[in-house]
C-alpha cells in the first residue's frame, strides 16, 4: 500500500477534544438503533393516525384496516390460577403491540427496475418498508418468529419522515440488501463481516430478483462493528506504513512526528537475552518497541479534514489516551466510497 507522506496528516490529540466526533462500535450501534427505532415509531403513528396506508404485502395491491393491524398485533397470555384445579378456568390477558414500548426493526424491499441479460446485473429501487413484529398463535401465548407486520409505500415515507431519515433508510437498505457490500466476499468494496453468518439476517431474495434488507438489532450491530473495524483497518495500516518509512530515515528519528507516532503505535516491552549458551547465569535486559495490534484500537474520531483511531486503554501508563489522525483525503484514497459516505453523512 503506497502512502503519500506529503499528504498524510499526522497529529496527536486528547480524546477530550470536543471538536471531533468520537464513536466506538457500541456508540455507533446505539445511534443506529435509536434512529431506526424513531423511524419505526413515526411510521406506526402515521398509520394509526390514518396519514399513510398500510399494505398487506410488498406487491402493494391491497391494504389493511386499522382494526386488522391491531388484531394481528394482539398478544395473548394465559395464566393458570391453580395447578390442581380443573374447575377454575385460566385467565387470558391481552395487549396490543406498540413499537414505542419495544421495537423489532424494519424490513426494506427492493425490486428490479431492469435486468441486463448480458451481465446478469439487476438495478433495484427501494419500493416499500415493513414494520416487523412477533405475532402470537391465535388465543395462545405461543409467539411466532419476527416477521413483516404491514408495508408502507416508499413514496409515502416523506409524509412522516424528514430527508435525513429517508437517506439513512436508503443507505442501510443498500448496505444490507446485497452480498457485495454486506456479505462474505472479501473485496475492496466488501464490508468484511466480522460476525458469524448465523448472527445476522442474510439478504433475502424473493421471486428470483426482489431483495429485502432487514434493519433489526443483529444487523445494525454488525453494521456498526464492521464500520469501525474497516475504518481502523485502513487507518492502522496507513500509520504503520508511515512509521516504517520514517524509521528508515535517520534524520526523522528525532522529529516530533516520529516520536508522537511511535508512542501511539508501539509500546515498550522488556526481554531477557542469554548471550552465552554455556553460562545461563549471564543475562542481558533489553527493551524493544512492539507494534500495537489493530484489535487494540476501539475508537475512531474525525472532523471535516481528518479521521483518526484510538485505543480505549493505553499500553503506556504514563501516556494519555490519544488519537492518531490521517487526513480525510488520504482515508478516501484507501477506503471504499460507501464507508466514507456513510460515516460523514450520518455522524
Short mmCIF file of C-alpha atoms in Angstrom, two decimals:
data_model
loop_
_atom_site.label_atom_id
_atom_site.label_comp_id
_atom_site.label_asym_id
_atom_site.label_seq_id
_atom_site.Cartn_x
_atom_site.Cartn_y
_atom_site.Cartn_z
CA UNK A 1 0.00 0.00 0.00
CA UNK A 2 1.68 3.26 -1.09
CA UNK A 3 1.46 6.13 1.33
CA UNK A 4 1.98 9.70 0.21
CA UNK A 5 3.91 11.20 3.13
CA UNK A 6 3.30 14.74 1.91
CA UNK A 7 -0.47 14.40 2.01
CA UNK A 8 -0.54 12.35 5.21
CA UNK A 9 -1.62 14.45 8.18
CA UNK A 10 -0.31 13.15 11.49
CA UNK A 11 -1.05 14.64 14.87
CA UNK A 12 -1.73 13.63 18.46
CA UNK A 13 -4.78 14.93 20.28
CA UNK A 14 -6.52 14.15 23.58
CA UNK A 15 -9.84 12.32 23.38
CA UNK A 16 -11.48 15.12 25.35
CA UNK A 17 -11.10 17.40 22.34
CA UNK A 18 -14.75 18.34 21.72
CA UNK A 19 -14.31 19.39 18.11
CA UNK A 20 -14.02 15.79 16.94
CA UNK A 21 -16.84 13.29 16.50
CA UNK A 22 -15.86 10.21 18.51
CA UNK A 23 -17.54 6.80 18.28
CA UNK A 24 -17.00 3.16 19.18
CA UNK A 25 -18.86 0.16 17.77
CA UNK A 26 -21.20 0.34 20.77
CA UNK A 27 -21.99 4.04 20.43
CA UNK A 28 -22.42 3.66 16.66
CA UNK A 29 -24.88 0.80 17.21
CA UNK A 30 -26.76 2.80 19.86
CA UNK A 31 -27.08 5.70 17.43
CA UNK A 32 -28.24 3.49 14.54
CA UNK A 33 -30.72 1.57 16.67
CA UNK A 34 -32.26 4.68 18.22
CA UNK A 35 -32.65 6.34 14.81
CA UNK A 36 -34.21 3.25 13.22
CA UNK A 37 -36.50 2.85 16.24
CA UNK A 38 -37.54 6.50 15.96
CA UNK A 39 -38.42 5.93 12.28
CA UNK A 40 -40.32 2.77 13.22
CA UNK A 41 -42.43 4.67 15.75
CA UNK A 42 -43.10 7.56 13.34
CA UNK A 43 -44.35 5.17 10.65
CA UNK A 44 -46.56 3.32 13.15
CA UNK A 45 -48.03 6.60 14.37
CA UNK A 46 -48.64 7.70 10.79
CA UNK A 47 -50.57 4.51 10.03
CA UNK A 48 -52.58 4.67 13.28
CA UNK A 49 -53.47 8.30 12.53
CA UNK A 50 -54.61 7.42 9.01
CA UNK A 51 -51.95 9.58 7.36
CA UNK A 52 -50.34 6.72 5.40
CA UNK A 53 -51.74 3.45 4.09
CA UNK A 54 -50.68 0.05 5.48
CA UNK A 55 -50.39 -2.65 2.79
CA UNK A 56 -50.72 -6.40 3.26
CA UNK A 57 -47.63 -7.39 1.24
CA UNK A 58 -44.80 -5.95 -0.83
CA UNK A 59 -46.87 -6.03 -4.00
CA UNK A 60 -48.79 -3.05 -2.51
CA UNK A 61 -52.08 -4.13 -4.10
CA UNK A 62 -54.32 -4.35 -1.01
CA UNK A 63 -54.45 -2.50 2.30
CA UNK A 64 -55.14 -3.44 5.92
CA UNK A 65 -57.77 -1.79 8.09
CA UNK A 66 -56.58 -0.37 11.39
CA UNK A 67 -58.70 -2.96 13.20
CA UNK A 68 -56.91 -5.77 11.35
CA UNK A 69 -53.50 -4.33 12.23
CA UNK A 70 -54.47 -4.15 15.90
CA UNK A 71 -55.84 -7.69 15.74
CA UNK A 72 -52.64 -9.02 14.16
CA UNK A 73 -50.63 -7.16 16.78
CA UNK A 74 -52.56 -8.51 19.77
CA UNK A 75 -50.57 -10.78 22.09
CA UNK A 76 -52.32 -13.19 24.46
CA UNK A 77 -51.06 -14.55 27.76
CA UNK A 78 -52.78 -17.40 29.59
CA UNK A 79 -52.43 -17.51 33.36
CA UNK A 80 -53.28 -20.66 35.31
CA UNK A 81 -54.57 -19.78 38.76
CA UNK A 82 -54.41 -23.18 40.50
CA UNK A 83 -52.33 -26.08 39.26
CA UNK A 84 -54.62 -28.81 40.68
CA UNK A 85 -57.97 -27.25 39.97
CA UNK A 86 -59.96 -28.43 36.94
CA UNK A 87 -62.97 -26.25 37.62
CA UNK A 88 -61.31 -22.83 37.71
CA UNK A 89 -60.69 -21.53 34.15
CA UNK A 90 -57.42 -19.92 33.16
CA UNK A 91 -57.35 -16.17 32.73
CA UNK A 92 -56.37 -14.79 29.33
CA UNK A 93 -54.75 -11.37 29.20
CA UNK A 94 -54.09 -9.47 26.03
CA UNK A 95 -52.21 -6.37 24.95
CA UNK A 96 -51.66 -4.71 21.60
CA UNK A 97 -48.10 -4.45 20.34
CA UNK A 98 -46.77 -0.91 20.22
CA UNK A 99 -43.28 -0.24 18.81
CA UNK A 100 -42.97 2.66 21.26
CA UNK A 101 -42.68 0.01 24.00
CA UNK A 102 -40.43 -2.38 22.08
CA UNK A 103 -39.13 -2.07 18.53
CA UNK A 104 -38.36 -5.08 16.36
CA UNK A 105 -36.94 -3.16 13.40
CA UNK A 106 -37.77 -2.57 9.77
CA UNK A 107 -37.63 -4.55 6.54
CA UNK A 108 -36.90 -2.71 3.29
CA UNK A 109 -37.99 -4.14 -0.04
CA UNK A 110 -36.17 -3.55 -3.34
CA UNK A 111 -37.47 -4.58 -6.75
CA UNK A 112 -35.54 -4.66 -10.04
CA UNK A 113 -36.06 -1.80 -12.44
CA UNK A 114 -34.34 -3.58 -15.30
CA UNK A 115 -32.17 -6.62 -15.89
CA UNK A 116 -29.09 -6.65 -18.10
CA UNK A 117 -29.11 -10.16 -19.58
CA UNK A 118 -25.53 -9.76 -20.83
CA UNK A 119 -24.07 -9.11 -17.37
CA UNK A 120 -26.97 -10.59 -15.35
CA UNK A 121 -26.90 -7.46 -13.17
CA UNK A 122 -30.17 -6.02 -11.98
CA UNK A 123 -30.81 -2.41 -10.99
CA UNK A 124 -33.02 -2.20 -7.91
CA UNK A 125 -35.16 0.55 -6.48
CA UNK A 126 -36.47 0.98 -2.95
CA UNK A 127 -40.23 0.26 -3.16
CA UNK A 128 -41.52 -0.25 0.40
CA UNK A 129 -40.65 -0.74 4.03
CA UNK A 130 -42.36 -3.03 6.54
CA UNK A 131 -42.59 -2.82 10.30
CA UNK A 132 -41.53 -6.06 11.98
CA UNK A 133 -43.38 -7.75 14.84
CA UNK A 134 -43.62 -11.09 16.68
CA UNK A 135 -47.25 -12.32 16.49
CA UNK A 136 -48.86 -14.93 18.73
CA UNK A 137 -50.77 -18.03 17.56
CA UNK A 138 -54.45 -17.34 17.94
CA UNK A 139 -55.67 -17.15 21.54
CA UNK A 140 -52.46 -18.63 22.93
CA UNK A 141 -49.18 -17.46 24.41
CA UNK A 142 -47.16 -19.12 21.63
CA UNK A 143 -45.03 -16.43 19.98
CA UNK A 144 -44.01 -16.82 16.34
CA UNK A 145 -40.69 -15.57 14.87
CA UNK A 146 -40.39 -11.91 13.91
CA UNK A 147 -41.98 -11.17 10.53
CA UNK A 148 -43.42 -8.26 8.49
CA UNK A 149 -46.47 -6.66 10.10
CA UNK A 150 -47.56 -4.27 7.33
CA UNK A 151 -45.88 -2.50 4.42
CA UNK A 152 -45.64 1.22 3.61
CA UNK A 153 -45.05 2.55 0.12
CA UNK A 154 -41.68 4.24 -0.30
CA UNK A 155 -43.28 7.33 -1.85
CA UNK A 156 -45.38 7.77 1.32
CA UNK A 157 -42.38 7.92 3.66
CA UNK A 158 -41.93 11.66 3.10
CA UNK A 159 -45.30 12.24 4.80
CA UNK A 160 -43.82 11.15 8.14
CA UNK A 161 -40.03 11.25 7.80
CA UNK A 162 -37.53 14.02 7.18
CA UNK A 163 -34.94 13.81 4.36
CA UNK A 164 -32.11 12.65 6.67
CA UNK A 165 -34.23 9.76 7.95
CA UNK A 166 -35.09 8.67 4.40
CA UNK A 167 -31.41 8.95 3.50
CA UNK A 168 -30.48 6.69 6.42
CA UNK A 169 -33.08 4.11 5.38
CA UNK A 170 -31.77 4.19 1.81
CA UNK A 171 -28.14 3.77 2.84
CA UNK A 172 -28.88 0.93 5.27
CA UNK A 173 -31.00 -0.76 2.64
CA UNK A 174 -28.13 -0.65 0.13
CA UNK A 175 -25.67 -1.98 2.71
CA UNK A 176 -27.89 -4.83 3.89
CA UNK A 177 -29.57 -5.91 0.66
CA UNK A 178 -26.67 -7.40 -1.26
CA UNK A 179 -23.69 -9.61 -0.52
CA UNK A 180 -21.47 -7.20 -2.47
CA UNK A 181 -21.47 -4.81 0.49
CA UNK A 182 -22.56 -6.95 3.42
CA UNK A 183 -21.52 -10.49 2.59
CA UNK A 184 -18.54 -12.76 2.88
CA UNK A 185 -16.92 -11.61 -0.38
CA UNK A 186 -13.65 -10.05 0.77
CA UNK A 187 -13.06 -7.38 -1.83
CA UNK A 188 -12.23 -3.69 -1.52
CA UNK A 189 -15.94 -2.90 -1.64
CA UNK A 190 -16.93 -5.63 0.81
CA UNK A 191 -17.92 -4.92 4.39
CA UNK A 192 -15.68 -7.76 5.65
CA UNK A 193 -18.22 -9.17 8.08
CA UNK A 194 -16.57 -9.95 11.42
CA UNK A 195 -19.64 -11.59 12.95
CA UNK A 196 -20.69 -15.16 12.36
CA UNK A 197 -23.06 -15.53 9.42
CA UNK A 198 -25.77 -17.05 11.64
CA UNK A 199 -25.69 -13.93 13.84
CA UNK A 200 -27.28 -11.68 11.22
CA UNK A 201 -30.04 -11.92 8.65
CA UNK A 202 -28.58 -12.65 5.23
CA UNK A 203 -30.03 -10.65 2.33
CA UNK A 204 -33.39 -12.11 1.35
CA UNK A 205 -34.24 -12.85 -2.27
CA UNK A 206 -37.80 -13.46 -3.37
CA UNK A 207 -39.31 -14.29 -6.76
CA UNK A 208 -35.82 -14.53 -8.21
CA UNK A 209 -34.88 -10.85 -8.04
CA UNK A 210 -36.79 -8.96 -5.32
CA UNK A 211 -34.46 -8.26 -2.40
CA UNK A 212 -35.01 -7.37 1.23
CA UNK A 213 -32.87 -5.61 3.83
CA UNK A 214 -33.57 -6.34 7.48
CA UNK A 215 -32.80 -3.50 9.89
CA UNK A 216 -33.04 -5.43 13.14
CA UNK A 217 -30.82 -5.49 16.22
CA UNK A 218 -28.39 -8.14 14.91
CA UNK A 219 -27.85 -6.48 11.54
CA UNK A 220 -27.40 -3.00 12.99
CA UNK A 221 -24.82 -4.39 15.44
CA UNK A 222 -22.98 -5.99 12.52
CA UNK A 223 -23.03 -2.75 10.51
CA UNK A 224 -21.64 -0.82 13.48
CA UNK A 225 -18.88 -3.33 14.23
CA UNK A 226 -17.81 -3.56 10.62
CA UNK A 227 -17.77 0.20 10.03
CA UNK A 228 -15.42 0.60 13.00
CA UNK A 229 -13.40 -2.49 12.01
CA UNK A 230 -12.82 -1.30 8.45
CA UNK A 231 -12.05 2.28 9.46
CA UNK A 232 -9.44 1.10 11.97
CA UNK A 233 -8.05 -1.37 9.41
CA UNK A 234 -7.27 1.28 6.79
CA UNK A 235 -6.00 3.94 9.21
CA UNK A 236 -3.88 1.49 11.24
CA UNK A 237 -2.19 0.15 8.11
CA UNK A 238 -1.51 3.65 6.80
CA UNK A 239 0.06 4.72 10.10
CA UNK A 240 2.24 1.61 10.36
CA UNK A 241 3.46 2.10 6.79
CA UNK A 242 4.35 5.68 7.66
CA UNK A 243 6.14 4.62 10.84
CA UNK A 244 8.20 2.05 8.92
CA UNK A 245 9.22 4.62 6.33
CA UNK A 246 10.18 7.18 8.98
CA UNK A 247 12.32 4.56 10.74
CA UNK A 248 14.40 4.19 7.59
CA UNK A 249 15.34 7.88 7.65
CA UNK A 250 17.88 8.71 10.42
CA UNK A 251 17.02 12.40 10.15
CA UNK A 252 13.38 11.67 11.00
CA UNK A 253 14.02 9.72 14.23
CA UNK A 254 14.15 12.83 16.42
CA UNK A 255 11.27 14.69 14.83
CA UNK A 256 8.03 15.28 16.81
CA UNK A 257 6.02 13.45 14.13
CA UNK A 258 8.06 10.26 14.51
CA UNK A 259 8.19 10.36 18.33
CA UNK A 260 4.46 11.00 18.68
CA UNK A 261 3.61 8.32 16.15
CA UNK A 262 5.95 5.85 17.86
CA UNK A 263 4.30 6.50 21.25
CA UNK A 264 0.83 5.98 19.76
CA UNK A 265 1.58 2.88 17.64
CA UNK A 266 4.11 0.95 19.80
CA UNK A 267 4.75 0.12 23.43
CA UNK A 268 7.97 -0.78 25.31
CA UNK A 269 8.42 -4.46 26.08
CA UNK A 270 11.15 -5.93 28.27
CA UNK A 271 13.06 -9.02 27.19
CA UNK A 272 15.90 -11.02 28.74
CA UNK A 273 18.66 -12.41 26.49
CA UNK A 274 21.16 -15.13 27.39
CA UNK A 275 24.12 -14.42 25.11
CA UNK A 276 26.29 -17.33 26.32
CA UNK A 277 24.61 -20.76 25.98
CA UNK A 278 27.34 -22.26 28.16
CA UNK A 279 26.68 -19.88 31.04
CA UNK A 280 22.94 -19.39 31.78
CA UNK A 281 23.76 -17.05 34.64
CA UNK A 282 24.76 -14.33 32.21
CA UNK A 283 21.71 -12.38 31.10
CA UNK A 284 21.09 -9.07 29.41
CA UNK A 285 17.96 -6.99 29.95
CA UNK A 286 16.70 -5.26 26.83
CA UNK A 287 13.79 -3.08 25.82
CA UNK A 288 12.26 -3.14 22.37
CA UNK A 289 9.15 -1.47 20.98
CA UNK A 290 6.38 -3.83 19.94
CA UNK A 291 3.65 -2.82 17.47
CA UNK A 292 0.21 -2.25 18.94
CA UNK A 293 -2.18 -4.55 17.07
CA UNK A 294 -5.15 -3.27 15.11
CA UNK A 295 -7.54 -5.04 17.50
CA UNK A 296 -6.40 -2.77 20.35
CA UNK A 297 -7.84 0.35 18.67
CA UNK A 298 -11.51 0.55 19.58
CA UNK A 299 -12.45 4.13 18.77
CA UNK A 300 -12.47 6.38 15.71
CA UNK A 301 -12.74 10.17 15.69
CA UNK A 302 -12.89 12.74 12.92
CA UNK A 303 -13.65 16.28 11.91
CA UNK A 304 -14.11 17.86 8.47
CA UNK A 305 -10.48 17.34 7.43
CA UNK A 306 -9.12 14.28 9.27
CA UNK A 307 -10.01 10.91 10.77
CA UNK A 308 -8.17 9.00 13.46
CA UNK A 309 -8.07 5.92 15.70
CA UNK A 310 -7.54 5.49 19.42
CA UNK A 311 -7.04 2.78 21.99
CA UNK A 312 -9.61 2.58 24.74
CA UNK A 313 -6.77 1.85 27.17
CA UNK A 314 -3.19 2.94 26.70
CA UNK A 315 -0.29 0.47 26.80
CA UNK A 316 1.90 3.22 28.21
CA UNK A 317 0.68 4.15 31.68
CA UNK A 318 2.47 7.49 31.55
CA UNK A 319 0.95 8.46 28.18
CA UNK A 320 -2.52 9.93 27.84
CA UNK A 321 -5.07 8.12 25.71
CA UNK A 322 -4.53 9.71 22.33
CA UNK A 323 -5.93 9.76 18.83
CA UNK A 324 -3.69 9.44 15.78
CA UNK A 325 -5.12 11.08 12.67
CA UNK A 326 -4.60 10.84 8.95
CA UNK A 327 -6.05 13.33 6.52
CA UNK A 328 -9.56 12.80 5.22
CA UNK A 329 -8.19 12.86 1.65
CA UNK A 330 -5.79 10.03 2.48
CA UNK A 331 -8.59 7.99 4.08
CA UNK A 332 -10.71 8.46 0.96
CA UNK A 333 -7.88 7.06 -1.18
CA UNK A 334 -7.60 3.94 0.96
CA UNK A 335 -11.20 3.07 1.87
CA UNK A 336 -14.30 2.11 -0.15
CA UNK A 337 -16.53 5.03 -1.06
CA UNK A 338 -19.62 3.71 0.72
CA UNK A 339 -17.77 3.78 4.06
CA UNK A 340 -16.77 7.43 3.63
CA UNK A 341 -20.30 8.45 2.62
CA UNK A 342 -21.91 6.51 5.46
CA UNK A 343 -19.66 7.95 8.16
CA UNK A 344 -19.58 11.60 7.12
CA UNK A 345 -23.21 11.88 6.09
CA UNK A 346 -24.67 10.30 9.23
CA UNK A 347 -22.42 11.08 12.19
#
